PDB file of C-alpha atoms in Angstrom:
ATOM      1  CA  UNK A1241     168.847 117.799 201.362  1.00 49.00           C
ATOM      2  CA  UNK A1242     170.581 120.851 203.532  1.00 54.00           C
ATOM      3  CA  UNK A1243     168.601 123.800 205.842  1.00 63.00           C
ATOM      4  CA  UNK A1244     168.441 126.474 203.801  1.00 70.00           C
ATOM      5  CA  UNK A1245     166.469 126.639 199.880  1.00 84.00           C
ATOM      6  CA  UNK A1246     166.184 123.886 198.286  1.00 87.00           C
ATOM      7  CA  UNK A1247     164.382 125.168 194.385  1.00 84.00           C
ATOM      8  CA  UNK A1248     163.775 124.610 191.077  1.00 86.00           C
ATOM      9  CA  UNK A1249     163.767 120.672 191.050  1.00 92.00           C
ATOM     10  CA  UNK A1250     164.365 119.185 188.056  1.00 93.00           C
ATOM     11  CA  UNK A1251     164.270 114.862 187.163  1.00 95.00           C
ATOM     12  CA  UNK A1252     167.026 113.194 184.247  1.00 96.00           C
ATOM     13  CA  UNK A1253     165.053 112.228 181.373  1.00 94.00           C
ATOM     14  CA  UNK A1254     166.382 108.578 183.187  1.00 95.00           C
ATOM     15  CA  UNK A1255     164.164 109.352 185.866  1.00 95.00           C
ATOM     16  CA  UNK A1256     167.258 108.693 188.365  1.00 97.00           C
ATOM     17  CA  UNK A1257     167.978 111.746 189.445  1.00 97.00           C
ATOM     18  CA  UNK A1258     166.854 115.358 190.898  1.00 97.00           C
ATOM     19  CA  UNK A1259     168.655 118.111 189.940  1.00 95.00           C
ATOM     20  CA  UNK A1260     167.674 121.172 192.534  1.00 93.00           C
ATOM     21  CA  UNK A1261     169.870 124.421 193.431  1.00 90.00           C
ATOM     22  CA  UNK A1262     170.376 124.092 196.772  1.00 87.00           C
ATOM     23  CA  UNK A1263     170.752 127.662 198.540  1.00 79.00           C
ATOM     24  CA  UNK A1264     172.732 127.299 202.271  1.00 70.00           C
ATOM     25  CA  UNK A1265     170.991 130.091 204.730  1.00 62.00           C
ATOM     26  CA  UNK A1266     173.283 133.355 204.939  1.00 61.00           C
ATOM     27  CA  UNK A1267     174.745 131.214 202.355  1.00 61.00           C
ATOM     28  CA  UNK A1268     175.325 133.729 198.674  1.00 57.00           C
ATOM     29  CA  UNK A1269     171.519 134.511 196.631  1.00 61.00           C
ATOM     30  CA  UNK A1270     173.370 131.734 193.568  1.00 66.00           C
ATOM     31  CA  UNK A1271     173.720 128.896 196.484  1.00 76.00           C
ATOM     32  CA  UNK A1272     174.652 125.097 193.921  1.00 85.00           C
ATOM     33  CA  UNK A1273     173.414 122.836 192.284  1.00 93.00           C
ATOM     34  CA  UNK A1274     172.585 119.538 193.938  1.00 94.00           C
ATOM     35  CA  UNK A1275     172.209 116.391 192.304  1.00 96.00           C
ATOM     36  CA  UNK A1276     170.741 113.542 194.378  1.00 97.00           C
ATOM     37  CA  UNK A1277     170.572 109.730 192.770  1.00 97.00           C
ATOM     38  CA  UNK A1278     167.008 108.234 193.945  1.00 96.00           C
ATOM     39  CA  UNK A1279     169.136 104.631 193.326  1.00 97.00           C
ATOM     40  CA  UNK A1280     171.611 105.344 195.426  1.00 97.00           C
ATOM     41  CA  UNK A1281     170.424 107.885 197.879  1.00 97.00           C
ATOM     42  CA  UNK A1282     173.331 109.152 196.765  1.00 97.00           C
ATOM     43  CA  UNK A1283     173.897 113.682 196.817  1.00 95.00           C
ATOM     44  CA  UNK A1284     176.136 115.407 195.638  1.00 94.00           C
ATOM     45  CA  UNK A1285     177.239 119.320 194.621  1.00 93.00           C
ATOM     46  CA  UNK A1286     178.550 120.518 192.250  1.00 93.00           C
ATOM     47  CA  UNK A1287     181.360 123.161 193.122  1.00 89.00           C
ATOM     48  CA  UNK A1288     179.113 126.801 193.489  1.00 83.00           C
ATOM     49  CA  UNK A1289     177.719 129.150 190.434  1.00 85.00           C
ATOM     50  CA  UNK A1290     179.204 132.076 189.939  1.00 83.00           C
ATOM     51  CA  UNK A1291     176.171 133.600 188.754  1.00 83.00           C
ATOM     52  CA  UNK A1292     174.023 135.946 190.775  1.00 83.00           C
ATOM     53  CA  UNK A1293     171.753 133.441 190.811  1.00 81.00           C
ATOM     54  CA  UNK A1294     170.175 130.284 188.363  1.00 85.00           C
ATOM     55  CA  UNK A1295     166.686 129.402 188.390  1.00 84.00           C
ATOM     56  CA  UNK A1296     164.810 126.964 186.066  1.00 86.00           C
ATOM     57  CA  UNK A1297     167.001 123.239 185.671  1.00 92.00           C
ATOM     58  CA  UNK A1298     166.647 121.808 182.522  1.00 93.00           C
ATOM     59  CA  UNK A1299     168.239 118.049 181.480  1.00 95.00           C
ATOM     60  CA  UNK A1300     169.325 117.727 178.116  1.00 96.00           C
ATOM     61  CA  UNK A1301     168.124 114.581 176.974  1.00 95.00           C
ATOM     62  CA  UNK A1302     171.459 112.756 177.021  1.00 96.00           C
ATOM     63  CA  UNK A1303     171.493 113.557 180.405  1.00 96.00           C
ATOM     64  CA  UNK A1304     175.005 114.870 180.709  1.00 97.00           C
ATOM     65  CA  UNK A1305     174.373 118.461 181.600  1.00 96.00           C
ATOM     66  CA  UNK A1306     171.390 120.637 182.671  1.00 96.00           C
ATOM     67  CA  UNK A1307     170.413 124.379 181.171  1.00 94.00           C
ATOM     68  CA  UNK A1308     169.134 127.175 183.407  1.00 91.00           C
ATOM     69  CA  UNK A1309     168.889 130.726 182.844  1.00 87.00           C
ATOM     70  CA  UNK A1310     171.028 133.145 184.937  1.00 86.00           C
ATOM     71  CA  UNK A1311     172.863 136.891 185.619  1.00 86.00           C
ATOM     72  CA  UNK A1312     176.498 137.344 185.371  1.00 83.00           C
ATOM     73  CA  UNK A1313     178.152 139.228 188.111  1.00 83.00           C
ATOM     74  CA  UNK A1314     177.372 141.743 185.614  1.00 84.00           C
ATOM     75  CA  UNK A1315     174.066 141.337 185.599  1.00 82.00           C
ATOM     76  CA  UNK A1316     174.051 140.082 181.699  1.00 84.00           C
ATOM     77  CA  UNK A1317     171.791 137.753 181.282  1.00 86.00           C
ATOM     78  CA  UNK A1318     172.271 134.902 179.800  1.00 88.00           C
ATOM     79  CA  UNK A1319     171.793 130.727 179.442  1.00 89.00           C
ATOM     80  CA  UNK A1320     174.206 128.953 180.884  1.00 91.00           C
ATOM     81  CA  UNK A1321     175.054 124.847 180.591  1.00 93.00           C
ATOM     82  CA  UNK A1322     176.507 122.648 183.541  1.00 94.00           C
ATOM     83  CA  UNK A1323     178.077 119.760 183.113  1.00 96.00           C
ATOM     84  CA  UNK A1324     176.793 116.967 185.992  1.00 96.00           C
ATOM     85  CA  UNK A1325     180.214 114.830 186.080  1.00 94.00           C
ATOM     86  CA  UNK A1326     182.362 118.236 186.313  1.00 93.00           C
ATOM     87  CA  UNK A1327     181.011 120.946 187.235  1.00 92.00           C
ATOM     88  CA  UNK A1328     182.314 123.475 184.435  1.00 92.00           C
ATOM     89  CA  UNK A1329     179.848 125.795 182.971  1.00 91.00           C
ATOM     90  CA  UNK A1330     179.026 126.647 179.543  1.00 91.00           C
ATOM     91  CA  UNK A1331     177.670 130.011 178.477  1.00 90.00           C
ATOM     92  CA  UNK A1332     174.742 129.179 175.831  1.00 89.00           C
ATOM     93  CA  UNK A1333     173.298 131.745 174.700  1.00 85.00           C
ATOM     94  CA  UNK A1334     175.233 135.224 176.124  1.00 83.00           C
ATOM     95  CA  UNK A1335     174.382 137.628 176.830  1.00 80.00           C
ATOM     96  CA  UNK A1336     170.781 137.877 175.671  1.00 76.00           C
ATOM     97  CA  UNK A1337     169.052 140.826 176.571  1.00 64.00           C
ATOM     98  CA  UNK A1338     166.438 139.435 177.293  1.00 64.00           C
ATOM     99  CA  UNK A1339     164.588 138.928 180.651  1.00 67.00           C
ATOM    100  CA  UNK A1340     163.292 135.070 179.773  1.00 70.00           C
ATOM    101  CA  UNK A1341     162.286 131.845 182.312  1.00 73.00           C
ATOM    102  CA  UNK A1342     162.775 128.132 182.458  1.00 79.00           C
ATOM    103  CA  UNK A1343     164.598 126.473 179.006  1.00 87.00           C
ATOM    104  CA  UNK A1344     163.510 123.149 177.503  1.00 88.00           C
ATOM    105  CA  UNK A1345     165.914 120.947 175.074  1.00 92.00           C
ATOM    106  CA  UNK A1346     164.172 119.952 171.641  1.00 91.00           C
ATOM    107  CA  UNK A1347     164.365 116.052 172.011  1.00 89.00           C
ATOM    108  CA  UNK A1348     167.669 116.197 169.096  1.00 91.00           C
ATOM    109  CA  UNK A1349     169.010 118.869 172.166  1.00 92.00           C
ATOM    110  CA  UNK A1350     170.150 120.958 169.431  1.00 93.00           C
ATOM    111  CA  UNK A1351     167.444 123.373 170.439  1.00 92.00           C
ATOM    112  CA  UNK A1352     166.403 125.280 173.756  1.00 91.00           C
ATOM    113  CA  UNK A1353     163.028 126.769 174.169  1.00 89.00           C
ATOM    114  CA  UNK A1354     161.754 129.627 176.335  1.00 84.00           C
ATOM    115  CA  UNK A1355     159.492 132.476 177.056  1.00 80.00           C
ATOM    116  CA  UNK A1356     159.864 135.716 178.019  1.00 75.00           C
ATOM    117  CA  UNK A1357     157.499 137.564 180.825  1.00 66.00           C
ATOM    118  CA  UNK A1358     156.248 139.867 177.998  1.00 67.00           C
ATOM    119  CA  UNK A1359     157.179 138.857 174.317  1.00 72.00           C
ATOM    120  CA  UNK A1360     155.689 135.765 173.136  1.00 77.00           C
ATOM    121  CA  UNK A1361     158.079 132.784 172.594  1.00 83.00           C
ATOM    122  CA  UNK A1362     161.640 132.194 171.641  1.00 85.00           C
ATOM    123  CA  UNK A1363     163.838 129.095 170.043  1.00 88.00           C
ATOM    124  CA  UNK A1364     167.982 129.247 170.842  1.00 90.00           C
ATOM    125  CA  UNK A1365     169.246 126.741 168.066  1.00 93.00           C
ATOM    126  CA  UNK A1366     172.238 125.560 169.457  1.00 91.00           C
ATOM    127  CA  UNK A1367     174.174 124.564 166.952  1.00 91.00           C
ATOM    128  CA  UNK A1368     173.969 127.306 164.679  1.00 93.00           C
ATOM    129  CA  UNK A1369     174.038 129.761 167.522  1.00 89.00           C
ATOM    130  CA  UNK A1370     170.438 131.435 166.246  1.00 89.00           C
ATOM    131  CA  UNK A1371     167.713 133.296 168.604  1.00 86.00           C
ATOM    132  CA  UNK A1372     164.400 133.285 166.959  1.00 87.00           C
ATOM    133  CA  UNK A1373     161.159 133.962 167.835  1.00 86.00           C
ATOM    134  CA  UNK A1374     158.572 131.054 167.553  1.00 85.00           C
ATOM    135  CA  UNK A1375     155.734 133.355 168.599  1.00 78.00           C
ATOM    136  CA  UNK A1376     154.069 135.851 166.437  1.00 67.00           C
ATOM    137  CA  UNK A1377     155.200 138.645 168.236  1.00 62.00           C
ATOM    138  CA  UNK A1378     154.088 140.277 171.482  1.00 60.00           C
ATOM    139  CA  UNK A1379     152.209 138.230 173.439  1.00 60.00           C
ATOM    140  CA  UNK A1380     148.833 140.406 174.396  1.00 60.00           C
ATOM    141  CA  UNK A1381     149.818 138.902 178.417  1.00 60.00           C
ATOM    142  CA  UNK A1382     151.729 139.908 181.387  1.00 59.00           C
ATOM    143  CA  UNK A1383     153.718 138.131 183.401  1.00 64.00           C
ATOM    144  CA  UNK A1384     153.797 134.313 181.196  1.00 69.00           C
ATOM    145  CA  UNK A1385     154.900 131.572 183.691  1.00 70.00           C
ATOM    146  CA  UNK A1386     157.417 128.851 182.919  1.00 73.00           C
ATOM    147  CA  UNK A1387     156.625 126.644 179.844  1.00 77.00           C
ATOM    148  CA  UNK A1388     155.762 123.258 179.198  1.00 79.00           C
ATOM    149  CA  UNK A1389     156.781 121.273 176.055  1.00 81.00           C
ATOM    150  CA  UNK A1390     154.723 118.809 174.364  1.00 82.00           C
ATOM    151  CA  UNK A1391     157.089 115.161 174.639  1.00 78.00           C
ATOM    152  CA  UNK A1392     156.922 115.725 170.632  1.00 83.00           C
ATOM    153  CA  UNK A1393     158.117 118.787 170.992  1.00 81.00           C
ATOM    154  CA  UNK A1394     154.958 119.998 168.516  1.00 85.00           C
ATOM    155  CA  UNK A1395     152.751 122.134 171.512  1.00 85.00           C
ATOM    156  CA  UNK A1396     154.382 124.692 174.320  1.00 81.00           C
ATOM    157  CA  UNK A1397     151.736 124.933 177.028  1.00 82.00           C
ATOM    158  CA  UNK A1398     152.220 128.580 179.598  1.00 77.00           C
ATOM    159  CA  UNK A1399     149.850 129.914 182.278  1.00 75.00           C
ATOM    160  CA  UNK A1400     149.386 134.026 182.248  1.00 71.00           C
ATOM    161  CA  UNK A1401     147.515 137.004 183.084  1.00 65.00           C
ATOM    162  CA  UNK A1402     145.860 138.651 180.206  1.00 64.00           C
ATOM    163  CA  UNK A1403     146.692 142.276 180.795  1.00 56.00           C
ATOM    164  CA  UNK A1404     143.512 143.962 181.391  1.00 57.00           C
ATOM    165  CA  UNK A1405     142.839 142.074 184.144  1.00 50.00           C
ATOM    166  CA  UNK A1406     145.634 142.835 185.892  1.00 43.00           C
ATOM    167  CA  UNK A1407     144.926 146.908 184.752  1.00 45.00           C
ATOM    168  CA  UNK A1408     142.301 145.979 186.473  1.00 42.00           C
ATOM    169  CA  UNK A1409     143.244 145.392 189.413  1.00 41.00           C
ATOM    170  CA  UNK A1410     146.094 148.292 189.337  1.00 40.00           C
TER     171      UNK A1410
END
């Protein structure tokens, strides 16, 4: 770990590596993705991102890449993949005109699931390059939090505050 802010921790599928976003004090917002090996105790940083920021790191099931969300330098949001060996960044779903949370891979690595802050839950099919809403419509909540997928991929958990509660607070 280096002085600054370390965010968005994510364990590799085999539990041998921990990835996180490292932002050093006084440096740009995007920072770099760091990977720590619990076996060798080696810490390495991938090349700095050419994005405003990265959030929601999620390891691909094969352990060779991470997915994350963030806007490019022109403010266009997308889901990106970074190769953990080379640091090469490529778009998975870009641009997506939604404000969304941490993506989670399906067990077969073909789909990513995520939720938007206000519009519910979505699936991005990486093979077909297609976005599909998997919740019936906008949810009656605001500020949906990040999701967690069940190991079998059948359930999605998140948290939210009811709109009525928020309206009474405002």
